[in-house]
JSON list of C-alpha atoms in Angstrom, two decimals:
[
{"chain": "U", "resi": 6, "resn": "MET", "atom": "CA", "xyz": [-4.42, 22.59, 13.43]},
{"chain": "U", "resi": 7, "resn": "GLU", "atom": "CA", "xyz": [-1.77, 19.47, 14.23]},
{"chain": "U", "resi": 8, "resn": "SER", "atom": "CA", "xyz": [-4.64, 17.50, 15.68]},
{"chain": "U", "resi": 9, "resn": "ASN", "atom": "CA", "xyz": [-6.18, 17.53, 11.97]},
{"chain": "U", "resi": 10, "resn": "ILE", "atom": "CA", "xyz": [-2.89, 16.59, 10.43]},
{"chain": "U", "resi": 11, "resn": "ILE", "atom": "CA", "xyz": [-2.72, 13.75, 12.71]},
{"chain": "U", "resi": 12, "resn": "GLU", "atom": "CA", "xyz": [-6.76, 12.83, 12.34]},
{"chain": "U", "resi": 13, "resn": "ARG", "atom": "CA", "xyz": [-6.52, 12.56, 8.58]},
{"chain": "U", "resi": 14, "resn": "LEU", "atom": "CA", "xyz": [-3.11, 10.98, 8.97]},
{"chain": "U", "resi": 15, "resn": "PHE", "atom": "CA", "xyz": [-4.65, 8.03, 10.31]},
{"chain": "U", "resi": 16, "resn": "ALA", "atom": "CA", "xyz": [-7.56, 8.19, 8.21]},
{"chain": "U", "resi": 17, "resn": "SER", "atom": "CA", "xyz": [-5.37, 7.41, 4.98]},
{"chain": "U", "resi": 18, "resn": "PHE", "atom": "CA", "xyz": [-4.13, 4.42, 7.52]},
{"chain": "U", "resi": 19, "resn": "THR", "atom": "CA", "xyz": [-7.68, 3.20, 7.50]},
{"chain": "U", "resi": 20, "resn": "GLU", "atom": "CA", "xyz": [-8.74, 3.78, 3.43]},
{"chain": "U", "resi": 21, "resn": "LEU", "atom": "CA", "xyz": [-5.21, 2.39, 2.99]},
{"chain": "U", "resi": 22, "resn": "GLU", "atom": "CA", "xyz": [-6.39, -1.11, 5.45]},
{"chain": "U", "resi": 23, "resn": "SER", "atom": "CA", "xyz": [-10.13, -0.97, 3.35]},
{"chain": "U", "resi": 24, "resn": "ALA", "atom": "CA", "xyz": [-7.77, -0.31, -0.29]},
{"chain": "U", "resi": 25, "resn": "ILE", "atom": "CA", "xyz": [-5.69, -3.59, 0.36]},
{"chain": "U", "resi": 26, "resn": "THR", "atom": "CA", "xyz": [-8.86, -5.55, 1.68]},
{"chain": "U", "resi": 27, "resn": "LYS", "atom": "CA", "xyz": [-10.19, -4.86, -1.24]},
{"chain": "U", "resi": 28, "resn": "ALA", "atom": "CA", "xyz": [-7.40, -5.78, -3.92]},
{"chain": "U", "resi": 29, "resn": "ARG", "atom": "CA", "xyz": [-7.61, -9.17, -1.67]},
{"chain": "U", "resi": 30, "resn": "SER", "atom": "CA", "xyz": [-11.24, -9.72, -2.35]},
{"chain": "U", "resi": 31, "resn": "THR", "atom": "CA", "xyz": [-10.82, -8.71, -5.80]},
{"chain": "U", "resi": 32, "resn": "LEU", "atom": "CA", "xyz": [-8.01, -10.99, -6.22]},
{"chain": "U", "resi": 33, "resn": "LYS", "atom": "CA", "xyz": [-10.13, -14.07, -5.10]},
{"chain": "U", "resi": 34, "resn": "THR", "atom": "CA", "xyz": [-12.51, -13.13, -7.88]},
{"chain": "U", "resi": 35, "resn": "ARG", "atom": "CA", "xyz": [-9.25, -14.75, -10.10]},
{"chain": "U", "resi": 36, "resn": "GLU", "atom": "CA", "xyz": [-8.63, -18.01, -11.26]},
{"chain": "U", "resi": 37, "resn": "VAL", "atom": "CA", "xyz": [-4.97, -17.52, -11.15]},
{"chain": "U", "resi": 38, "resn": "VAL", "atom": "CA", "xyz": [-2.99, -15.46, -8.32]},
{"chain": "U", "resi": 39, "resn": "PRO", "atom": "CA", "xyz": [0.72, -15.57, -8.32]},
{"chain": "U", "resi": 40, "resn": "GLU", "atom": "CA", "xyz": [1.77, -16.59, -4.57]},
{"chain": "U", "resi": 41, "resn": "GLY", "atom": "CA", "xyz": [4.37, -13.48, -5.33]},
{"chain": "U", "resi": 42, "resn": "VAL", "atom": "CA", "xyz": [0.97, -10.97, -5.47]},
{"chain": "U", "resi": 43, "resn": "VAL", "atom": "CA", "xyz": [-0.38, -12.93, -2.19]},
{"chain": "U", "resi": 44, "resn": "ARG", "atom": "CA", "xyz": [2.89, -12.10, -0.16]},
{"chain": "U", "resi": 45, "resn": "ARG", "atom": "CA", "xyz": [3.00, -8.41, -1.35]},
{"chain": "U", "resi": 46, "resn": "LEU", "atom": "CA", "xyz": [-0.23, -8.05, -0.21]},
{"chain": "U", "resi": 47, "resn": "GLU", "atom": "CA", "xyz": [0.53, -9.40, 2.99]},
{"chain": "U", "resi": 48, "resn": "SER", "atom": "CA", "xyz": [3.53, -7.31, 3.29]},
{"chain": "U", "resi": 49, "resn": "TYR", "atom": "CA", "xyz": [1.13, -4.06, 3.12]},
{"chain": "U", "resi": 50, "resn": "ASP", "atom": "CA", "xyz": [-0.09, -5.06, 6.24]},
{"chain": "U", "resi": 51, "resn": "THR", "atom": "CA", "xyz": [3.14, -5.15, 8.07]},
{"chain": "U", "resi": 52, "resn": "ILE", "atom": "CA", "xyz": [4.29, -1.66, 6.64]},
{"chain": "U", "resi": 53, "resn": "LEU", "atom": "CA", "xyz": [0.63, -0.53, 7.14]},
{"chain": "U", "resi": 54, "resn": "ALA", "atom": "CA", "xyz": [1.60, -1.13, 11.13]},
{"chain": "U", "resi": 55, "resn": "LYS", "atom": "CA", "xyz": [4.84, 0.19, 11.15]},
{"chain": "U", "resi": 56, "resn": "GLN", "atom": "CA", "xyz": [3.43, 3.44, 9.52]},
{"chain": "U", "resi": 57, "resn": "ARG", "atom": "CA", "xyz": [0.79, 3.33, 12.59]},
{"chain": "U", "resi": 58, "resn": "SER", "atom": "CA", "xyz": [3.72, 2.84, 14.63]},
{"chain": "U", "resi": 59, "resn": "LEU", "atom": "CA", "xyz": [5.47, 5.72, 13.32]},
{"chain": "U", "resi": 60, "resn": "ALA", "atom": "CA", "xyz": [2.59, 7.54, 13.60]},
{"chain": "U", "resi": 61, "resn": "VAL", "atom": "CA", "xyz": [2.47, 7.09, 17.11]},
{"chain": "U", "resi": 62, "resn": "ALA", "atom": "CA", "xyz": [5.88, 8.17, 17.45]},
{"chain": "U", "resi": 63, "resn": "LEU", "atom": "CA", "xyz": [5.29, 11.22, 15.62]},
{"chain": "U", "resi": 64, "resn": "CYS", "atom": "CA", "xyz": [2.20, 12.29, 17.57]},
{"chain": "U", "resi": 65, "resn": "GLU", "atom": "CA", "xyz": [4.48, 11.95, 20.89]},
{"chain": "U", "resi": 66, "resn": "SER", "atom": "CA", "xyz": [7.14, 13.95, 19.10]},
{"chain": "U", "resi": 67, "resn": "ILE", "atom": "CA", "xyz": [4.77, 16.73, 17.80]},
{"chain": "U", "resi": 68, "resn": "ALA", "atom": "CA", "xyz": [3.81, 16.86, 21.62]},
{"chain": "U", "resi": 69, "resn": "ALA", "atom": "CA", "xyz": [7.54, 17.42, 22.55]},
{"chain": "U", "resi": 70, "resn": "LYS", "atom": "CA", "xyz": [8.17, 19.89, 20.30]},
{"chain": "U", "resi": 71, "resn": "ASP", "atom": "CA", "xyz": [11.39, 17.20, 18.51]},
{"chain": "U", "resi": 72, "resn": "TRP", "atom": "CA", "xyz": [11.29, 18.59, 15.33]},
{"chain": "U", "resi": 73, "resn": "ASP", "atom": "CA", "xyz": [13.77, 16.98, 13.74]},
{"chain": "U", "resi": 74, "resn": "GLU", "atom": "CA", "xyz": [12.22, 13.81, 15.03]},
{"chain": "U", "resi": 75, "resn": "VAL", "atom": "CA", "xyz": [8.88, 15.35, 13.32]},
{"chain": "U", "resi": 76, "resn": "ASN", "atom": "CA", "xyz": [10.76, 15.07, 10.15]},
{"chain": "U", "resi": 77, "resn": "ARG", "atom": "CA", "xyz": [12.24, 11.98, 10.42]},
{"chain": "U", "resi": 78, "resn": "HIS", "atom": "CA", "xyz": [8.85, 10.48, 10.88]},
{"chain": "U", "resi": 79, "resn": "VAL", "atom": "CA", "xyz": [7.06, 12.10, 8.28]},
{"chain": "U", "resi": 80, "resn": "THR", "atom": "CA", "xyz": [9.82, 11.15, 5.78]},
{"chain": "U", "resi": 81, "resn": "LEU", "atom": "CA", "xyz": [9.64, 7.70, 6.69]},
{"chain": "U", "resi": 82, "resn": "ILE", "atom": "CA", "xyz": [5.70, 7.45, 6.84]},
{"chain": "U", "resi": 83, "resn": "ASN", "atom": "CA", "xyz": [6.03, 8.81, 2.99]},
{"chain": "U", "resi": 84, "resn": "GLY", "atom": "CA", "xyz": [8.83, 6.64, 2.08]},
{"chain": "U", "resi": 85, "resn": "LEU", "atom": "CA", "xyz": [6.77, 3.90, 2.88]},
{"chain": "U", "resi": 86, "resn": "SER", "atom": "CA", "xyz": [3.59, 5.14, 1.25]},
{"chain": "U", "resi": 87, "resn": "ALA", "atom": "CA", "xyz": [5.23, 5.43, -2.03]},
{"chain": "U", "resi": 88, "resn": "MET", "atom": "CA", "xyz": [6.69, 2.04, -1.30]},
{"chain": "U", "resi": 89, "resn": "ILE", "atom": "CA", "xyz": [3.11, 0.89, -1.29]},
{"chain": "U", "resi": 90, "resn": "ARG", "atom": "CA", "xyz": [1.99, 2.61, -3.67]},
{"chain": "U", "resi": 91, "resn": "ASP", "atom": "CA", "xyz": [4.38, 1.96, -6.68]},
{"chain": "U", "resi": 92, "resn": "ASP", "atom": "CA", "xyz": [4.63, -1.82, -5.37]},
{"chain": "U", "resi": 93, "resn": "ALA", "atom": "CA", "xyz": [1.01, -1.83, -6.21]},
{"chain": "U", "resi": 94, "resn": "ARG", "atom": "CA", "xyz": [1.02, -0.04, -9.04]},
{"chain": "U", "resi": 95, "resn": "ALA", "atom": "CA", "xyz": [3.62, -2.48, -10.73]},
{"chain": "U", "resi": 96, "resn": "ILE", "atom": "CA", "xyz": [1.17, -5.70, -9.69]},
{"chain": "U", "resi": 97, "resn": "LEU", "atom": "CA", "xyz": [-1.94, -3.96, -11.50]},
{"chain": "U", "resi": 98, "resn": "GLU", "atom": "CA", "xyz": [0.55, -3.46, -14.27]},
{"chain": "U", "resi": 99, "resn": "ALA", "atom": "CA", "xyz": [1.54, -7.24, -14.28]},
{"chain": "U", "resi": 100, "resn": "LEU", "atom": "CA", "xyz": [-1.56, -8.32, -13.73]},
{"chain": "U", "resi": 101, "resn": "SER", "atom": "CA", "xyz": [-3.46, -6.39, -16.62]},
{"chain": "U", "resi": 102, "resn": "THR", "atom": "CA", "xyz": [-0.44, -7.74, -18.91]},
{"chain": "U", "resi": 103, "resn": "THR", "atom": "CA", "xyz": [-1.72, -11.07, -17.86]},
{"chain": "U", "resi": 104, "resn": "ALA", "atom": "CA", "xyz": [-4.96, -11.08, -18.17]},
{"chain": "U", "resi": 105, "resn": "GLU", "atom": "CA", "xyz": [-4.55, -9.55, -21.74]},
{"chain": "U", "resi": 106, "resn": "GLU", "atom": "CA", "xyz": [-2.32, -11.48, -22.99]},
{"chain": "U", "resi": 107, "resn": "PRO", "atom": "CA", "xyz": [-4.51, -13.98, -26.05]},
{"chain": "U", "resi": 108, "resn": "THR", "atom": "CA", "xyz": [-4.46, -18.00, -24.73]},
{"chain": "U", "resi": 109, "resn": "ALA", "atom": "CA", "xyz": [-3.14, -20.25, -27.78]},
{"chain": "U", "resi": 110, "resn": "ALA", "atom": "CA", "xyz": [-6.27, -20.93, -28.91]},
{"chain": "U", "resi": 111, "resn": "GLU", "atom": "CA", "xyz": [-7.05, -16.97, -29.26]},
{"chain": "U", "resi": 112, "resn": "THR", "atom": "CA", "xyz": [-3.77, -16.65, -31.62]},
{"chain": "U", "resi": 113, "resn": "GLU", "atom": "CA", "xyz": [-4.41, -19.71, -33.39]},
{"chain": "U", "resi": 114, "resn": "ASN", "atom": "CA", "xyz": [-4.86, -19.95, -37.00]},
{"chain": "U", "resi": 115, "resn": "PHE", "atom": "CA", "xyz": [-7.23, -21.83, -38.06]},
{"chain": "U", "resi": 116, "resn": "CYS", "atom": "CA", "xyz": [-7.30, -20.71, -42.20]}
]
């Protein structure tokens, strides 16, 4: 059972990496992308690498039956995932708000 959970954990990292790659590709199709958004996406790569490192340490802690360390690693991995999820949600909201704002030409009154 433990190996199944660990396999799913590493698979979730691969899915997250794929989502980050897709987000980059989508942003490349936009005319204007704020530099801050690009930097934030780059930070996701660093966070993902840290999660993978923590997952390896988690496996070692499971093998050693060090349950306090297992709990600590799980908490850290989950916290980093929540950080990415919340930040990505904020980026999407900001980009959708920016995309929905009317241009000056659209709001100009000709009558």
